[in-house]
């Protein structure tokens, strides 16, 4: 089976990419002019290490609701990913939303994922799955350990320093630290 994996080069999508390894994987990332565009470079490198080619779709700059939430982001991502799946003969789209996102990101909650799955399945026959939806970040970090994934290769920071290092202070850096994940290494 072919699956489209929404891939940002972060901890969650890197674990999801591994969980899907028994399938033919089509990793897909979005360039939405995010300030942390370094994540796209990392995503490309992680895919390259696994012999996969990262597909990147360019999008206009997205409106923000607050410091961290882009309006409509996952609705747009999943809809485009479903189209990409159809175009490439894939049956499902997999996303790394998890329990640590539920509070701050409305488009990572179970109700949203279920609704998108229903809508995209009804219209296009493409399923949406979020295998980490009920796991929190700490559980995902342990899962990565068990799977032998080197999390130092992944990137989380929203506001990298001029030298291209994690800032250590943004929400993504804090969540990463609190979950006991190692720091991102230089590449
Ligand atoms: Zn940061």
mmCIF file with all atom_site columns, C-alpha atoms and ligand atoms in Angstrom:
data_model
loop_
_atom_site.group_PDB
_atom_site.id
_atom_site.type_symbol
_atom_site.label_atom_id
_atom_site.label_alt_id
_atom_site.label_comp_id
_atom_site.label_asym_id
_atom_site.label_entity_id
_atom_site.label_seq_id
_atom_site.pdbx_PDB_ins_code
_atom_site.Cartn_x
_atom_site.Cartn_y
_atom_site.Cartn_z
_atom_site.occupancy
_atom_site.B_iso_or_equiv
_atom_site.pdbx_formal_charge
_atom_site.auth_seq_id
_atom_site.auth_comp_id
_atom_site.auth_asym_id
_atom_site.auth_atom_id
_atom_site.pdbx_PDB_model_num
ATOM   1   C  CA  . UNK A 1 1   ? 0.000   0.000  0.000  1.00 0.00 ? 1   UNK A CA  1
ATOM   2   C  CA  . UNK A 1 2   ? 1.139   3.540  -0.716 1.00 0.00 ? 2   UNK A CA  1
ATOM   3   C  CA  . UNK A 1 3   ? 0.772   6.120  2.053  1.00 0.00 ? 3   UNK A CA  1
ATOM   4   C  CA  . UNK A 1 4   ? 1.386   9.847  2.132  1.00 0.00 ? 4   UNK A CA  1
ATOM   5   C  CA  . UNK A 1 5   ? 3.175   10.878 5.343  1.00 0.00 ? 5   UNK A CA  1
ATOM   6   C  CA  . UNK A 1 6   ? 2.932   14.535 6.309  1.00 0.00 ? 6   UNK A CA  1
ATOM   7   C  CA  . UNK A 1 7   ? 6.523   15.155 7.239  1.00 0.00 ? 7   UNK A CA  1
ATOM   8   C  CA  . UNK A 1 8   ? 8.019   18.180 8.978  1.00 0.00 ? 8   UNK A CA  1
ATOM   9   C  CA  . UNK A 1 9   ? 11.293  16.735 10.229 1.00 0.00 ? 9   UNK A CA  1
ATOM   10  C  CA  . UNK A 1 10  ? 10.074  16.985 13.837 1.00 0.00 ? 10  UNK A CA  1
ATOM   11  C  CA  . UNK A 1 11  ? 9.854   14.241 16.453 1.00 0.00 ? 11  UNK A CA  1
ATOM   12  C  CA  . UNK A 1 12  ? 6.251   13.205 15.771 1.00 0.00 ? 12  UNK A CA  1
ATOM   13  C  CA  . UNK A 1 13  ? 6.383   12.920 12.010 1.00 0.00 ? 13  UNK A CA  1
ATOM   14  C  CA  . UNK A 1 14  ? 9.759   11.167 12.177 1.00 0.00 ? 14  UNK A CA  1
ATOM   15  C  CA  . UNK A 1 15  ? 8.202   8.501  14.416 1.00 0.00 ? 15  UNK A CA  1
ATOM   16  C  CA  . UNK A 1 16  ? 5.176   8.261  12.108 1.00 0.00 ? 16  UNK A CA  1
ATOM   17  C  CA  . UNK A 1 17  ? 7.452   7.854  9.094  1.00 0.00 ? 17  UNK A CA  1
ATOM   18  C  CA  . UNK A 1 18  ? 9.079   4.878  10.829 1.00 0.00 ? 18  UNK A CA  1
ATOM   19  C  CA  . UNK A 1 19  ? 5.742   3.368  11.880 1.00 0.00 ? 19  UNK A CA  1
ATOM   20  C  CA  . UNK A 1 20  ? 4.721   3.327  8.209  1.00 0.00 ? 20  UNK A CA  1
ATOM   21  C  CA  . UNK A 1 21  ? 7.883   1.644  6.977  1.00 0.00 ? 21  UNK A CA  1
ATOM   22  C  CA  . UNK A 1 22  ? 6.118   -1.531 5.881  1.00 0.00 ? 22  UNK A CA  1
ATOM   23  C  CA  . UNK A 1 23  ? 4.331   0.576  3.245  1.00 0.00 ? 23  UNK A CA  1
ATOM   24  C  CA  . UNK A 1 24  ? 5.545   2.503  0.246  1.00 0.00 ? 24  UNK A CA  1
ATOM   25  C  CA  . UNK A 1 25  ? 5.950   5.939  1.826  1.00 0.00 ? 25  UNK A CA  1
ATOM   26  C  CA  . UNK A 1 26  ? 5.511   9.281  0.086  1.00 0.00 ? 26  UNK A CA  1
ATOM   27  C  CA  . UNK A 1 27  ? 6.732   11.967 2.509  1.00 0.00 ? 27  UNK A CA  1
ATOM   28  C  CA  . UNK A 1 28  ? 5.156   15.380 1.939  1.00 0.00 ? 28  UNK A CA  1
ATOM   29  C  CA  . UNK A 1 29  ? 6.165   18.723 3.468  1.00 0.00 ? 29  UNK A CA  1
ATOM   30  C  CA  . UNK A 1 30  ? 4.798   22.237 3.056  1.00 0.00 ? 30  UNK A CA  1
ATOM   31  C  CA  . UNK A 1 31  ? 6.732   25.400 2.542  1.00 0.00 ? 31  UNK A CA  1
ATOM   32  C  CA  . UNK A 1 32  ? 4.363   28.027 3.969  1.00 0.00 ? 32  UNK A CA  1
ATOM   33  C  CA  . UNK A 1 33  ? 7.103   30.573 4.514  1.00 0.00 ? 33  UNK A CA  1
ATOM   34  C  CA  . UNK A 1 34  ? 7.430   29.454 8.115  1.00 0.00 ? 34  UNK A CA  1
ATOM   35  C  CA  . UNK A 1 35  ? 10.131  31.375 10.020 1.00 0.00 ? 35  UNK A CA  1
ATOM   36  C  CA  . UNK A 1 36  ? 11.622  28.010 10.949 1.00 0.00 ? 36  UNK A CA  1
ATOM   37  C  CA  . UNK A 1 37  ? 12.341  27.001 7.356  1.00 0.00 ? 37  UNK A CA  1
ATOM   38  C  CA  . UNK A 1 38  ? 15.323  25.075 8.724  1.00 0.00 ? 38  UNK A CA  1
ATOM   39  C  CA  . UNK A 1 39  ? 12.777  22.321 9.467  1.00 0.00 ? 39  UNK A CA  1
ATOM   40  C  CA  . UNK A 1 40  ? 12.354  21.776 5.719  1.00 0.00 ? 40  UNK A CA  1
ATOM   41  C  CA  . UNK A 1 41  ? 16.098  21.243 5.293  1.00 0.00 ? 41  UNK A CA  1
ATOM   42  C  CA  . UNK A 1 42  ? 16.112  18.765 8.167  1.00 0.00 ? 42  UNK A CA  1
ATOM   43  C  CA  . UNK A 1 43  ? 13.059  16.996 6.770  1.00 0.00 ? 43  UNK A CA  1
ATOM   44  C  CA  . UNK A 1 44  ? 14.820  16.608 3.420  1.00 0.00 ? 44  UNK A CA  1
ATOM   45  C  CA  . UNK A 1 45  ? 17.964  15.241 5.077  1.00 0.00 ? 45  UNK A CA  1
ATOM   46  C  CA  . UNK A 1 46  ? 16.101  12.737 7.264  1.00 0.00 ? 46  UNK A CA  1
ATOM   47  C  CA  . UNK A 1 47  ? 14.243  11.450 4.192  1.00 0.00 ? 47  UNK A CA  1
ATOM   48  C  CA  . UNK A 1 48  ? 17.462  11.274 2.194  1.00 0.00 ? 48  UNK A CA  1
ATOM   49  C  CA  . UNK A 1 49  ? 19.068  9.142  4.929  1.00 0.00 ? 49  UNK A CA  1
ATOM   50  C  CA  . UNK A 1 50  ? 16.229  6.669  4.529  1.00 0.00 ? 50  UNK A CA  1
ATOM   51  C  CA  . UNK A 1 51  ? 16.432  6.639  0.761  1.00 0.00 ? 51  UNK A CA  1
ATOM   52  C  CA  . UNK A 1 52  ? 13.204  8.628  0.427  1.00 0.00 ? 52  UNK A CA  1
ATOM   53  C  CA  . UNK A 1 53  ? 12.545  11.715 -1.624 1.00 0.00 ? 53  UNK A CA  1
ATOM   54  C  CA  . UNK A 1 54  ? 10.749  14.523 0.224  1.00 0.00 ? 54  UNK A CA  1
ATOM   55  C  CA  . UNK A 1 55  ? 7.986   16.148 -1.797 1.00 0.00 ? 55  UNK A CA  1
ATOM   56  C  CA  . UNK A 1 56  ? 7.558   19.831 -0.953 1.00 0.00 ? 56  UNK A CA  1
ATOM   57  C  CA  . UNK A 1 57  ? 4.500   21.918 -1.842 1.00 0.00 ? 57  UNK A CA  1
ATOM   58  C  CA  . UNK A 1 58  ? 4.842   25.677 -1.757 1.00 0.00 ? 58  UNK A CA  1
ATOM   59  C  CA  . UNK A 1 59  ? 1.967   27.596 -0.172 1.00 0.00 ? 59  UNK A CA  1
ATOM   60  C  CA  . UNK A 1 60  ? 1.192   31.248 0.418  1.00 0.00 ? 60  UNK A CA  1
ATOM   61  C  CA  . UNK A 1 61  ? 1.997   32.669 3.825  1.00 0.00 ? 61  UNK A CA  1
ATOM   62  C  CA  . UNK A 1 62  ? -0.685  31.497 6.262  1.00 0.00 ? 62  UNK A CA  1
ATOM   63  C  CA  . UNK A 1 63  ? -2.652  33.753 8.605  1.00 0.00 ? 63  UNK A CA  1
ATOM   64  C  CA  . UNK A 1 64  ? -1.940  33.313 12.314 1.00 0.00 ? 64  UNK A CA  1
ATOM   65  C  CA  . UNK A 1 65  ? -4.472  33.255 15.135 1.00 0.00 ? 65  UNK A CA  1
ATOM   66  C  CA  . UNK A 1 66  ? -1.820  33.684 17.827 1.00 0.00 ? 66  UNK A CA  1
ATOM   67  C  CA  . UNK A 1 67  ? 1.931   33.135 18.336 1.00 0.00 ? 67  UNK A CA  1
ATOM   68  C  CA  . UNK A 1 68  ? 1.871   29.477 17.396 1.00 0.00 ? 68  UNK A CA  1
ATOM   69  C  CA  . UNK A 1 69  ? -1.411  28.658 15.656 1.00 0.00 ? 69  UNK A CA  1
ATOM   70  C  CA  . UNK A 1 70  ? -1.734  29.143 11.898 1.00 0.00 ? 70  UNK A CA  1
ATOM   71  C  CA  . UNK A 1 71  ? -5.383  29.437 10.845 1.00 0.00 ? 71  UNK A CA  1
ATOM   72  C  CA  . UNK A 1 72  ? -6.548  26.425 8.887  1.00 0.00 ? 72  UNK A CA  1
ATOM   73  C  CA  . UNK A 1 73  ? -3.127  24.830 8.665  1.00 0.00 ? 73  UNK A CA  1
ATOM   74  C  CA  . UNK A 1 74  ? -3.994  21.163 9.056  1.00 0.00 ? 74  UNK A CA  1
ATOM   75  C  CA  . UNK A 1 75  ? -7.234  21.540 7.074  1.00 0.00 ? 75  UNK A CA  1
ATOM   76  C  CA  . UNK A 1 76  ? -5.156  22.887 4.172  1.00 0.00 ? 76  UNK A CA  1
ATOM   77  C  CA  . UNK A 1 77  ? -2.341  20.356 4.646  1.00 0.00 ? 77  UNK A CA  1
ATOM   78  C  CA  . UNK A 1 78  ? -4.664  17.350 4.805  1.00 0.00 ? 78  UNK A CA  1
ATOM   79  C  CA  . UNK A 1 79  ? -6.756  18.487 1.832  1.00 0.00 ? 79  UNK A CA  1
ATOM   80  C  CA  . UNK A 1 80  ? -3.680  19.015 -0.341 1.00 0.00 ? 80  UNK A CA  1
ATOM   81  C  CA  . UNK A 1 81  ? -2.218  15.746 0.905  1.00 0.00 ? 81  UNK A CA  1
ATOM   82  C  CA  . UNK A 1 82  ? -5.414  13.925 -0.091 1.00 0.00 ? 82  UNK A CA  1
ATOM   83  C  CA  . UNK A 1 83  ? -5.084  15.372 -3.587 1.00 0.00 ? 83  UNK A CA  1
ATOM   84  C  CA  . UNK A 1 84  ? -1.439  14.336 -3.669 1.00 0.00 ? 84  UNK A CA  1
ATOM   85  C  CA  . UNK A 1 85  ? -2.481  10.839 -2.526 1.00 0.00 ? 85  UNK A CA  1
ATOM   86  C  CA  . UNK A 1 86  ? -5.047  10.575 -5.339 1.00 0.00 ? 86  UNK A CA  1
ATOM   87  C  CA  . UNK A 1 87  ? -2.547  11.788 -7.899 1.00 0.00 ? 87  UNK A CA  1
ATOM   88  C  CA  . UNK A 1 88  ? -0.025  9.178  -6.755 1.00 0.00 ? 88  UNK A CA  1
ATOM   89  C  CA  . UNK A 1 89  ? -2.307  6.205  -6.142 1.00 0.00 ? 89  UNK A CA  1
ATOM   90  C  CA  . UNK A 1 90  ? -2.011  6.308  -2.330 1.00 0.00 ? 90  UNK A CA  1
ATOM   91  C  CA  . UNK A 1 91  ? -4.890  5.213  -0.120 1.00 0.00 ? 91  UNK A CA  1
ATOM   92  C  CA  . UNK A 1 92  ? -4.198  7.146  3.009  1.00 0.00 ? 92  UNK A CA  1
ATOM   93  C  CA  . UNK A 1 93  ? -2.637  10.209 4.532  1.00 0.00 ? 93  UNK A CA  1
ATOM   94  C  CA  . UNK A 1 94  ? -0.897  9.947  7.895  1.00 0.00 ? 94  UNK A CA  1
ATOM   95  C  CA  . UNK A 1 95  ? -0.271  12.893 10.226 1.00 0.00 ? 95  UNK A CA  1
ATOM   96  C  CA  . UNK A 1 96  ? 1.696   13.195 13.479 1.00 0.00 ? 96  UNK A CA  1
ATOM   97  C  CA  . UNK A 1 97  ? -0.888  14.998 15.640 1.00 0.00 ? 97  UNK A CA  1
ATOM   98  C  CA  . UNK A 1 98  ? -0.684  13.882 19.257 1.00 0.00 ? 98  UNK A CA  1
ATOM   99  C  CA  . UNK A 1 99  ? -2.141  14.423 22.717 1.00 0.00 ? 99  UNK A CA  1
ATOM   100 C  CA  . UNK A 1 100 ? 0.387   17.127 23.636 1.00 0.00 ? 100 UNK A CA  1
ATOM   101 C  CA  . UNK A 1 101 ? -1.029  19.254 20.792 1.00 0.00 ? 101 UNK A CA  1
ATOM   102 C  CA  . UNK A 1 102 ? -4.688  19.028 21.776 1.00 0.00 ? 102 UNK A CA  1
ATOM   103 C  CA  . UNK A 1 103 ? -4.747  21.940 24.166 1.00 0.00 ? 103 UNK A CA  1
ATOM   104 C  CA  . UNK A 1 104 ? -3.145  24.569 21.932 1.00 0.00 ? 104 UNK A CA  1
ATOM   105 C  CA  . UNK A 1 105 ? -3.855  23.355 18.418 1.00 0.00 ? 105 UNK A CA  1
ATOM   106 C  CA  . UNK A 1 106 ? -7.553  22.930 17.603 1.00 0.00 ? 106 UNK A CA  1
ATOM   107 C  CA  . UNK A 1 107 ? -6.683  21.251 14.308 1.00 0.00 ? 107 UNK A CA  1
ATOM   108 C  CA  . UNK A 1 108 ? -4.894  18.406 16.112 1.00 0.00 ? 108 UNK A CA  1
ATOM   109 C  CA  . UNK A 1 109 ? -7.848  17.311 18.256 1.00 0.00 ? 109 UNK A CA  1
ATOM   110 C  CA  . UNK A 1 110 ? -9.515  13.940 17.746 1.00 0.00 ? 110 UNK A CA  1
ATOM   111 C  CA  . UNK A 1 111 ? -12.781 15.550 16.647 1.00 0.00 ? 111 UNK A CA  1
ATOM   112 C  CA  . UNK A 1 112 ? -11.012 17.516 13.909 1.00 0.00 ? 112 UNK A CA  1
ATOM   113 C  CA  . UNK A 1 113 ? -9.026  14.519 12.653 1.00 0.00 ? 113 UNK A CA  1
ATOM   114 C  CA  . UNK A 1 114 ? -12.161 12.341 12.624 1.00 0.00 ? 114 UNK A CA  1
ATOM   115 C  CA  . UNK A 1 115 ? -14.072 15.032 10.733 1.00 0.00 ? 115 UNK A CA  1
ATOM   116 C  CA  . UNK A 1 116 ? -11.324 15.474 8.127  1.00 0.00 ? 116 UNK A CA  1
ATOM   117 C  CA  . UNK A 1 117 ? -11.161 11.710 7.716  1.00 0.00 ? 117 UNK A CA  1
ATOM   118 C  CA  . UNK A 1 118 ? -14.903 11.551 7.104  1.00 0.00 ? 118 UNK A CA  1
ATOM   119 C  CA  . UNK A 1 119 ? -14.863 14.471 4.668  1.00 0.00 ? 119 UNK A CA  1
ATOM   120 C  CA  . UNK A 1 120 ? -11.855 13.371 2.630  1.00 0.00 ? 120 UNK A CA  1
ATOM   121 C  CA  . UNK A 1 121 ? -13.002 9.777  2.573  1.00 0.00 ? 121 UNK A CA  1
ATOM   122 C  CA  . UNK A 1 122 ? -16.495 10.760 1.450  1.00 0.00 ? 122 UNK A CA  1
ATOM   123 C  CA  . UNK A 1 123 ? -15.210 13.000 -1.328 1.00 0.00 ? 123 UNK A CA  1
ATOM   124 C  CA  . UNK A 1 124 ? -12.059 11.237 -2.511 1.00 0.00 ? 124 UNK A CA  1
ATOM   125 C  CA  . UNK A 1 125 ? -11.862 7.830  -0.858 1.00 0.00 ? 125 UNK A CA  1
ATOM   126 C  CA  . UNK A 1 126 ? -8.692  8.835  0.986  1.00 0.00 ? 126 UNK A CA  1
ATOM   127 C  CA  . UNK A 1 127 ? -8.359  7.944  4.686  1.00 0.00 ? 127 UNK A CA  1
ATOM   128 C  CA  . UNK A 1 128 ? -6.702  10.169 7.258  1.00 0.00 ? 128 UNK A CA  1
ATOM   129 C  CA  . UNK A 1 129 ? -4.902  8.487  10.153 1.00 0.00 ? 129 UNK A CA  1
ATOM   130 C  CA  . UNK A 1 130 ? -3.089  9.917  13.162 1.00 0.00 ? 130 UNK A CA  1
ATOM   131 C  CA  . UNK A 1 131 ? -1.419  6.947  14.883 1.00 0.00 ? 131 UNK A CA  1
ATOM   132 C  CA  . UNK A 1 132 ? -0.015  9.111  17.718 1.00 0.00 ? 132 UNK A CA  1
ATOM   133 C  CA  . UNK A 1 133 ? -3.268  10.950 18.426 1.00 0.00 ? 133 UNK A CA  1
ATOM   134 C  CA  . UNK A 1 134 ? -3.662  9.595  21.966 1.00 0.00 ? 134 UNK A CA  1
ATOM   135 C  CA  . UNK A 1 135 ? 0.050   9.528  22.879 1.00 0.00 ? 135 UNK A CA  1
ATOM   136 C  CA  . UNK A 1 136 ? 1.728   12.451 24.582 1.00 0.00 ? 136 UNK A CA  1
ATOM   137 C  CA  . UNK A 1 137 ? 5.156   13.763 23.709 1.00 0.00 ? 137 UNK A CA  1
ATOM   138 C  CA  . UNK A 1 138 ? 6.931   11.854 26.457 1.00 0.00 ? 138 UNK A CA  1
ATOM   139 C  CA  . UNK A 1 139 ? 5.386   8.585  25.283 1.00 0.00 ? 139 UNK A CA  1
ATOM   140 C  CA  . UNK A 1 140 ? 6.401   9.401  21.710 1.00 0.00 ? 140 UNK A CA  1
ATOM   141 C  CA  . UNK A 1 141 ? 9.983   10.043 22.788 1.00 0.00 ? 141 UNK A CA  1
ATOM   142 C  CA  . UNK A 1 142 ? 10.058  6.617  24.536 1.00 0.00 ? 142 UNK A CA  1
ATOM   143 C  CA  . UNK A 1 143 ? 8.558   5.039  21.439 1.00 0.00 ? 143 UNK A CA  1
ATOM   144 C  CA  . UNK A 1 144 ? 11.320  6.625  19.346 1.00 0.00 ? 144 UNK A CA  1
ATOM   145 C  CA  . UNK A 1 145 ? 13.907  5.171  21.756 1.00 0.00 ? 145 UNK A CA  1
ATOM   146 C  CA  . UNK A 1 146 ? 12.397  1.712  21.463 1.00 0.00 ? 146 UNK A CA  1
ATOM   147 C  CA  . UNK A 1 147 ? 12.401  2.000  17.668 1.00 0.00 ? 147 UNK A CA  1
ATOM   148 C  CA  . UNK A 1 148 ? 16.044  3.095  17.682 1.00 0.00 ? 148 UNK A CA  1
ATOM   149 C  CA  . UNK A 1 149 ? 15.327  6.482  16.102 1.00 0.00 ? 149 UNK A CA  1
ATOM   150 C  CA  . UNK A 1 150 ? 18.010  9.138  16.599 1.00 0.00 ? 150 UNK A CA  1
ATOM   151 C  CA  . UNK A 1 151 ? 15.917  12.119 17.667 1.00 0.00 ? 151 UNK A CA  1
ATOM   152 C  CA  . UNK A 1 152 ? 18.930  14.438 17.538 1.00 0.00 ? 152 UNK A CA  1
ATOM   153 C  CA  . UNK A 1 153 ? 18.396  14.494 13.782 1.00 0.00 ? 153 UNK A CA  1
ATOM   154 C  CA  . UNK A 1 154 ? 14.924  16.021 14.214 1.00 0.00 ? 154 UNK A CA  1
ATOM   155 C  CA  . UNK A 1 155 ? 14.078  19.710 14.474 1.00 0.00 ? 155 UNK A CA  1
ATOM   156 C  CA  . UNK A 1 156 ? 11.453  21.370 16.686 1.00 0.00 ? 156 UNK A CA  1
ATOM   157 C  CA  . UNK A 1 157 ? 12.359  25.040 17.256 1.00 0.00 ? 157 UNK A CA  1
ATOM   158 C  CA  . UNK A 1 158 ? 10.061  27.745 15.853 1.00 0.00 ? 158 UNK A CA  1
ATOM   159 C  CA  . UNK A 1 159 ? 12.566  30.576 16.200 1.00 0.00 ? 159 UNK A CA  1
ATOM   160 C  CA  . UNK A 1 160 ? 16.083  29.367 15.386 1.00 0.00 ? 160 UNK A CA  1
ATOM   161 C  CA  . UNK A 1 161 ? 19.019  31.654 16.242 1.00 0.00 ? 161 UNK A CA  1
ATOM   162 C  CA  . UNK A 1 162 ? 20.973  33.403 13.463 1.00 0.00 ? 162 UNK A CA  1
ATOM   163 C  CA  . UNK A 1 163 ? 23.509  30.603 13.746 1.00 0.00 ? 163 UNK A CA  1
ATOM   164 C  CA  . UNK A 1 164 ? 20.787  28.052 12.991 1.00 0.00 ? 164 UNK A CA  1
ATOM   165 C  CA  . UNK A 1 165 ? 20.625  26.631 16.516 1.00 0.00 ? 165 UNK A CA  1
ATOM   166 C  CA  . UNK A 1 166 ? 17.452  25.913 18.524 1.00 0.00 ? 166 UNK A CA  1
ATOM   167 C  CA  . UNK A 1 167 ? 16.483  28.957 20.647 1.00 0.00 ? 167 UNK A CA  1
ATOM   168 C  CA  . UNK A 1 168 ? 15.758  26.817 23.708 1.00 0.00 ? 168 UNK A CA  1
ATOM   169 C  CA  . UNK A 1 169 ? 12.849  29.055 24.711 1.00 0.00 ? 169 UNK A CA  1
ATOM   170 C  CA  . UNK A 1 170 ? 9.978   28.825 22.237 1.00 0.00 ? 170 UNK A CA  1
ATOM   171 C  CA  . UNK A 1 171 ? 6.981   26.570 22.852 1.00 0.00 ? 171 UNK A CA  1
ATOM   172 C  CA  . UNK A 1 172 ? 8.382   23.831 20.609 1.00 0.00 ? 172 UNK A CA  1
ATOM   173 C  CA  . UNK A 1 173 ? 11.764  23.871 22.368 1.00 0.00 ? 173 UNK A CA  1
ATOM   174 C  CA  . UNK A 1 174 ? 10.052  23.717 25.770 1.00 0.00 ? 174 UNK A CA  1
ATOM   175 C  CA  . UNK A 1 175 ? 7.771   20.848 24.835 1.00 0.00 ? 175 UNK A CA  1
ATOM   176 C  CA  . UNK A 1 176 ? 10.776  19.009 23.431 1.00 0.00 ? 176 UNK A CA  1
ATOM   177 C  CA  . UNK A 1 177 ? 12.795  19.548 26.616 1.00 0.00 ? 177 UNK A CA  1
ATOM   178 C  CA  . UNK A 1 178 ? 9.894   18.655 28.948 1.00 0.00 ? 178 UNK A CA  1
ATOM   179 C  CA  . UNK A 1 179 ? 9.395   15.377 27.081 1.00 0.00 ? 179 UNK A CA  1
ATOM   180 C  CA  . UNK A 1 180 ? 13.022  14.418 27.733 1.00 0.00 ? 180 UNK A CA  1
ATOM   181 C  CA  . UNK A 1 181 ? 14.045  14.470 24.046 1.00 0.00 ? 181 UNK A CA  1
ATOM   182 C  CA  . UNK A 1 182 ? 17.698  15.185 23.199 1.00 0.00 ? 182 UNK A CA  1
ATOM   183 C  CA  . UNK A 1 183 ? 18.625  18.521 21.636 1.00 0.00 ? 183 UNK A CA  1
ATOM   184 C  CA  . UNK A 1 184 ? 18.761  18.827 17.857 1.00 0.00 ? 184 UNK A CA  1
ATOM   185 C  CA  . UNK A 1 185 ? 22.290  18.232 16.645 1.00 0.00 ? 185 UNK A CA  1
ATOM   186 C  CA  . UNK A 1 186 ? 24.082  20.219 13.977 1.00 0.00 ? 186 UNK A CA  1
ATOM   187 C  CA  . UNK A 1 187 ? 24.014  18.494 10.662 1.00 0.00 ? 187 UNK A CA  1
HETATM 188 ZN ZN1 . LIG B 2 .   ? 12.973  27.305 19.979 1.00 0.00 ? 1   LIG B ZN1 1
#
